[in-house]
């Protein structure tokens, strides 16, 4: 029985918004980056992140080869180059010179200097789940531009990240609503 006012729209990947990231891996010794919106934190201790990549993606070879990858958070000012990395495959285009890169503790996960936030990850596990492979990575280190910190922590307003909707549109993050683990204290059932 349907609830009044609700419309069934079918089974689709409608989870939104999704963070816009640039996943990096060295493929055949060269940095390669892919735009990925299917990315999420999956564990606290140790800290882990997941990315879901369609099986034809070129970056997968580098993750398998090195056992490392990076998750880079671009700002909205980088929308064109971010979208470029999702349109063109590293199989056909050399993306190693698109960004200035740096390497951290693992020395094999390329990270993007111009992205305000970078996560350096070692591969924890890979899971085949239909059309995609799910990669779970241990976050080895997080790097944040100094001017994007407030009280030593990443500031979402300064990082200026994008989110993506299911139809593939880029959006900006909205305004502050409430503090987590605090707003609910005022709720009276």
Short mmCIF file of the C-alpha atoms (twelve columns), coordinates in Angstrom:
data_MODEL
# 
_entry.id   MODEL 
# 
loop_
_atom_site.group_PDB 
_atom_site.id 
_atom_site.type_symbol 
_atom_site.label_atom_id 
_atom_site.label_alt_id 
_atom_site.label_comp_id 
_atom_site.label_asym_id 
_atom_site.label_seq_id 
_atom_site.Cartn_x 
_atom_site.Cartn_y 
_atom_site.Cartn_z 
_atom_site.pdbx_PDB_model_num 
ATOM 1   C CA . UNK A 1   0.000  0.000  0.000   1 
ATOM 2   C CA . UNK A 2   1.389  3.396  -1.007  1 
ATOM 3   C CA . UNK A 3   1.660  6.281  1.405   1 
ATOM 4   C CA . UNK A 4   -0.297 9.320  0.173   1 
ATOM 5   C CA . UNK A 5   1.987  11.859 -1.457  1 
ATOM 6   C CA . UNK A 6   4.741  9.312  -2.261  1 
ATOM 7   C CA . UNK A 7   5.472  8.148  -5.816  1 
ATOM 8   C CA . UNK A 8   7.349  4.932  -6.601  1 
ATOM 9   C CA . UNK A 9   10.132 5.775  -9.060  1 
ATOM 10  C CA . UNK A 10  11.698 2.330  -9.447  1 
ATOM 11  C CA . UNK A 11  15.060 0.922  -8.514  1 
ATOM 12  C CA . UNK A 12  17.852 3.219  -9.622  1 
ATOM 13  C CA . UNK A 13  21.016 4.610  -8.095  1 
ATOM 14  C CA . UNK A 14  19.273 7.626  -6.604  1 
ATOM 15  C CA . UNK A 15  21.354 8.035  -3.462  1 
ATOM 16  C CA . UNK A 16  22.244 11.698 -3.378  1 
ATOM 17  C CA . UNK A 17  24.159 13.766 -3.039  1 
ATOM 18  C CA . UNK A 18  27.429 11.951 -3.600  1 
ATOM 19  C CA . UNK A 19  30.829 13.556 -3.012  1 
ATOM 20  C CA . UNK A 20  32.820 14.465 -6.107  1 
ATOM 21  C CA . UNK A 21  36.340 13.055 -5.838  1 
ATOM 22  C CA . UNK A 22  39.334 12.426 -8.037  1 
ATOM 23  C CA . UNK A 23  40.772 8.969  -7.394  1 
ATOM 24  C CA . UNK A 24  44.433 8.596  -8.261  1 
ATOM 25  C CA . UNK A 25  46.701 5.635  -8.905  1 
ATOM 26  C CA . UNK A 26  49.954 5.076  -10.736 1 
ATOM 27  C CA . UNK A 27  49.239 3.045  -13.865 1 
ATOM 28  C CA . UNK A 28  52.343 1.717  -15.622 1 
ATOM 29  C CA . UNK A 29  54.464 4.155  -13.610 1 
ATOM 30  C CA . UNK A 30  52.378 7.259  -14.471 1 
ATOM 31  C CA . UNK A 31  49.805 9.108  -12.347 1 
ATOM 32  C CA . UNK A 32  46.240 8.657  -13.552 1 
ATOM 33  C CA . UNK A 33  43.087 10.223 -12.130 1 
ATOM 34  C CA . UNK A 34  39.419 9.337  -12.442 1 
ATOM 35  C CA . UNK A 35  36.355 11.293 -11.309 1 
ATOM 36  C CA . UNK A 36  34.441 9.196  -8.767  1 
ATOM 37  C CA . UNK A 37  31.192 10.047 -6.980  1 
ATOM 38  C CA . UNK A 38  30.668 6.632  -5.391  1 
ATOM 39  C CA . UNK A 39  32.928 7.167  -2.410  1 
ATOM 40  C CA . UNK A 40  32.282 6.892  1.330   1 
ATOM 41  C CA . UNK A 41  33.864 6.535  4.766   1 
ATOM 42  C CA . UNK A 42  33.284 2.948  5.929   1 
ATOM 43  C CA . UNK A 43  35.154 2.532  9.229   1 
ATOM 44  C CA . UNK A 44  36.432 4.567  12.185  1 
ATOM 45  C CA . UNK A 45  39.259 2.530  13.697  1 
ATOM 46  C CA . UNK A 46  41.222 2.061  11.561  1 
ATOM 47  C CA . UNK A 47  39.871 4.828  9.318   1 
ATOM 48  C CA . UNK A 48  38.784 3.434  5.946   1 
ATOM 49  C CA . UNK A 49  37.213 4.746  2.773   1 
ATOM 50  C CA . UNK A 50  35.484 2.928  -0.087  1 
ATOM 51  C CA . UNK A 51  35.346 3.698  -3.786  1 
ATOM 52  C CA . UNK A 52  33.255 1.884  -6.350  1 
ATOM 53  C CA . UNK A 53  34.683 1.684  -9.872  1 
ATOM 54  C CA . UNK A 54  33.037 0.392  -13.019 1 
ATOM 55  C CA . UNK A 55  35.005 -2.621 -14.254 1 
ATOM 56  C CA . UNK A 56  36.250 -0.939 -17.442 1 
ATOM 57  C CA . UNK A 57  38.026 1.892  -15.594 1 
ATOM 58  C CA . UNK A 58  41.728 2.232  -16.380 1 
ATOM 59  C CA . UNK A 59  42.637 3.360  -12.833 1 
ATOM 60  C CA . UNK A 60  41.746 -0.108 -11.504 1 
ATOM 61  C CA . UNK A 61  44.968 -1.514 -13.005 1 
ATOM 62  C CA . UNK A 62  47.076 0.916  -10.974 1 
ATOM 63  C CA . UNK A 63  45.274 0.134  -7.736  1 
ATOM 64  C CA . UNK A 64  45.848 -3.571 -8.327  1 
ATOM 65  C CA . UNK A 65  49.472 -3.043 -9.398  1 
ATOM 66  C CA . UNK A 66  50.512 -0.884 -6.421  1 
ATOM 67  C CA . UNK A 67  47.992 -1.719 -3.700  1 
ATOM 68  C CA . UNK A 68  47.509 2.019  -3.144  1 
ATOM 69  C CA . UNK A 69  45.286 4.864  -4.303  1 
ATOM 70  C CA . UNK A 70  44.385 8.412  -3.375  1 
ATOM 71  C CA . UNK A 71  41.075 10.170 -2.901  1 
ATOM 72  C CA . UNK A 72  41.386 13.865 -3.741  1 
ATOM 73  C CA . UNK A 73  38.673 16.401 -2.951  1 
ATOM 74  C CA . UNK A 74  38.568 19.087 -5.656  1 
ATOM 75  C CA . UNK A 75  37.086 22.520 -5.054  1 
ATOM 76  C CA . UNK A 76  34.286 23.888 -7.222  1 
ATOM 77  C CA . UNK A 77  36.882 26.019 -9.031  1 
ATOM 78  C CA . UNK A 78  38.224 22.740 -10.481 1 
ATOM 79  C CA . UNK A 79  34.947 21.587 -12.040 1 
ATOM 80  C CA . UNK A 80  36.203 21.570 -15.644 1 
ATOM 81  C CA . UNK A 81  39.367 19.551 -15.007 1 
ATOM 82  C CA . UNK A 82  37.436 17.254 -12.648 1 
ATOM 83  C CA . UNK A 83  34.827 16.541 -15.294 1 
ATOM 84  C CA . UNK A 84  37.571 16.062 -17.920 1 
ATOM 85  C CA . UNK A 85  39.030 13.238 -15.809 1 
ATOM 86  C CA . UNK A 86  35.642 11.517 -15.837 1 
ATOM 87  C CA . UNK A 87  35.034 11.959 -19.560 1 
ATOM 88  C CA . UNK A 88  38.387 10.771 -20.899 1 
ATOM 89  C CA . UNK A 89  39.955 7.426  -20.024 1 
ATOM 90  C CA . UNK A 90  43.615 7.064  -19.173 1 
ATOM 91  C CA . UNK A 91  43.618 4.225  -21.722 1 
ATOM 92  C CA . UNK A 92  43.290 6.845  -24.476 1 
ATOM 93  C CA . UNK A 93  44.604 10.077 -22.925 1 
ATOM 94  C CA . UNK A 94  47.748 10.636 -20.870 1 
ATOM 95  C CA . UNK A 95  46.436 12.321 -17.707 1 
ATOM 96  C CA . UNK A 96  49.829 12.235 -15.957 1 
ATOM 97  C CA . UNK A 97  50.451 15.915 -16.773 1 
ATOM 98  C CA . UNK A 98  46.977 17.235 -15.984 1 
ATOM 99  C CA . UNK A 99  47.933 17.911 -12.351 1 
ATOM 100 C CA . UNK A 100 51.042 18.615 -10.341 1 
ATOM 101 C CA . UNK A 101 51.311 15.596 -8.051  1 
ATOM 102 C CA . UNK A 102 52.932 14.765 -4.746  1 
ATOM 103 C CA . UNK A 103 53.493 11.526 -2.875  1 
ATOM 104 C CA . UNK A 104 53.217 10.850 0.831   1 
ATOM 105 C CA . UNK A 105 54.136 8.024  3.168   1 
ATOM 106 C CA . UNK A 106 53.277 5.207  0.742   1 
ATOM 107 C CA . UNK A 107 55.300 6.743  -2.111  1 
ATOM 108 C CA . UNK A 108 53.019 5.171  -4.740  1 
ATOM 109 C CA . UNK A 109 49.625 6.920  -4.436  1 
ATOM 110 C CA . UNK A 110 49.700 10.120 -6.517  1 
ATOM 111 C CA . UNK A 111 47.879 13.053 -4.929  1 
ATOM 112 C CA . UNK A 112 46.868 16.350 -6.522  1 
ATOM 113 C CA . UNK A 113 48.621 19.451 -5.189  1 
ATOM 114 C CA . UNK A 114 45.802 21.794 -6.289  1 
ATOM 115 C CA . UNK A 115 43.051 19.803 -4.511  1 
ATOM 116 C CA . UNK A 116 42.457 21.272 -1.052  1 
ATOM 117 C CA . UNK A 117 42.174 17.829 0.584   1 
ATOM 118 C CA . UNK A 118 43.835 14.494 -0.188  1 
ATOM 119 C CA . UNK A 119 43.544 11.039 1.356   1 
ATOM 120 C CA . UNK A 120 46.426 8.613  0.893   1 
ATOM 121 C CA . UNK A 121 45.180 5.019  1.042   1 
ATOM 122 C CA . UNK A 122 46.574 1.509  1.093   1 
ATOM 123 C CA . UNK A 123 44.311 -1.126 -0.398  1 
ATOM 124 C CA . UNK A 124 42.579 -3.167 2.300   1 
ATOM 125 C CA . UNK A 125 40.318 -5.316 0.116   1 
ATOM 126 C CA . UNK A 126 38.517 -5.547 -3.213  1 
ATOM 127 C CA . UNK A 127 35.015 -6.901 -3.679  1 
ATOM 128 C CA . UNK A 128 33.375 -7.703 -7.022  1 
ATOM 129 C CA . UNK A 129 29.745 -6.590 -6.802  1 
ATOM 130 C CA . UNK A 130 28.096 -6.878 -10.187 1 
ATOM 131 C CA . UNK A 131 29.096 -4.181 -12.667 1 
ATOM 132 C CA . UNK A 132 31.536 -2.558 -10.236 1 
ATOM 133 C CA . UNK A 133 34.447 -3.423 -7.995  1 
ATOM 134 C CA . UNK A 134 34.354 -2.003 -4.483  1 
ATOM 135 C CA . UNK A 135 37.768 -0.985 -3.174  1 
ATOM 136 C CA . UNK A 136 38.219 -0.455 0.544   1 
ATOM 137 C CA . UNK A 137 41.298 1.468  1.548   1 
ATOM 138 C CA . UNK A 138 43.002 2.163  4.838   1 
ATOM 139 C CA . UNK A 139 43.481 5.912  5.158   1 
ATOM 140 C CA . UNK A 140 47.213 6.226  5.843   1 
ATOM 141 C CA . UNK A 141 47.271 10.031 5.937   1 
ATOM 142 C CA . UNK A 142 45.085 13.030 5.142   1 
ATOM 143 C CA . UNK A 143 46.620 16.204 3.732   1 
ATOM 144 C CA . UNK A 144 44.755 19.533 3.809   1 
ATOM 145 C CA . UNK A 145 45.773 22.939 2.489   1 
ATOM 146 C CA . UNK A 146 46.728 25.098 5.439   1 
ATOM 147 C CA . UNK A 147 44.305 27.854 4.390   1 
ATOM 148 C CA . UNK A 148 41.452 25.302 4.417   1 
ATOM 149 C CA . UNK A 149 41.787 24.560 8.131   1 
ATOM 150 C CA . UNK A 150 39.842 26.066 11.023  1 
ATOM 151 C CA . UNK A 151 41.109 25.172 14.491  1 
ATOM 152 C CA . UNK A 152 43.289 22.466 12.938  1 
ATOM 153 C CA . UNK A 153 40.415 20.684 11.157  1 
ATOM 154 C CA . UNK A 154 39.246 20.775 7.510   1 
ATOM 155 C CA . UNK A 155 36.706 23.563 6.936   1 
ATOM 156 C CA . UNK A 156 34.056 22.619 4.374   1 
ATOM 157 C CA . UNK A 157 33.473 26.268 3.428   1 
ATOM 158 C CA . UNK A 158 37.134 26.775 2.619   1 
ATOM 159 C CA . UNK A 159 37.560 23.449 0.829   1 
ATOM 160 C CA . UNK A 160 34.498 24.290 -1.303  1 
ATOM 161 C CA . UNK A 161 33.753 20.688 -2.384  1 
ATOM 162 C CA . UNK A 162 31.192 19.642 -4.955  1 
ATOM 163 C CA . UNK A 163 28.512 16.989 -4.772  1 
ATOM 164 C CA . UNK A 164 26.906 15.107 -7.624  1 
ATOM 165 C CA . UNK A 165 23.283 14.131 -8.177  1 
ATOM 166 C CA . UNK A 166 22.144 10.929 -9.779  1 
ATOM 167 C CA . UNK A 167 21.666 12.622 -13.165 1 
ATOM 168 C CA . UNK A 168 25.302 13.706 -13.137 1 
ATOM 169 C CA . UNK A 169 24.929 17.346 -12.154 1 
ATOM 170 C CA . UNK A 170 27.494 19.105 -9.978  1 
ATOM 171 C CA . UNK A 171 26.256 21.132 -7.013  1 
ATOM 172 C CA . UNK A 172 27.750 23.129 -4.172  1 
ATOM 173 C CA . UNK A 173 27.238 22.340 -0.505  1 
ATOM 174 C CA . UNK A 174 24.495 24.409 1.159   1 
ATOM 175 C CA . UNK A 175 24.474 26.264 4.439   1 
ATOM 176 C CA . UNK A 176 25.078 25.103 7.994   1 
ATOM 177 C CA . UNK A 177 21.949 23.544 9.547   1 
ATOM 178 C CA . UNK A 178 22.839 22.200 12.991  1 
ATOM 179 C CA . UNK A 179 25.600 20.574 15.018  1 
ATOM 180 C CA . UNK A 180 25.656 16.758 14.952  1 
ATOM 181 C CA . UNK A 181 24.963 14.902 18.184  1 
ATOM 182 C CA . UNK A 182 23.463 18.118 19.524  1 
ATOM 183 C CA . UNK A 183 20.307 19.043 17.559  1 
ATOM 184 C CA . UNK A 184 18.617 15.808 18.592  1 
ATOM 185 C CA . UNK A 185 18.943 16.680 22.265  1 
ATOM 186 C CA . UNK A 186 16.204 19.299 21.782  1 
ATOM 187 C CA . UNK A 187 13.751 16.850 20.179  1 
ATOM 188 C CA . UNK A 188 10.809 15.919 22.409  1 
ATOM 189 C CA . UNK A 189 9.048  12.664 21.352  1 
# 
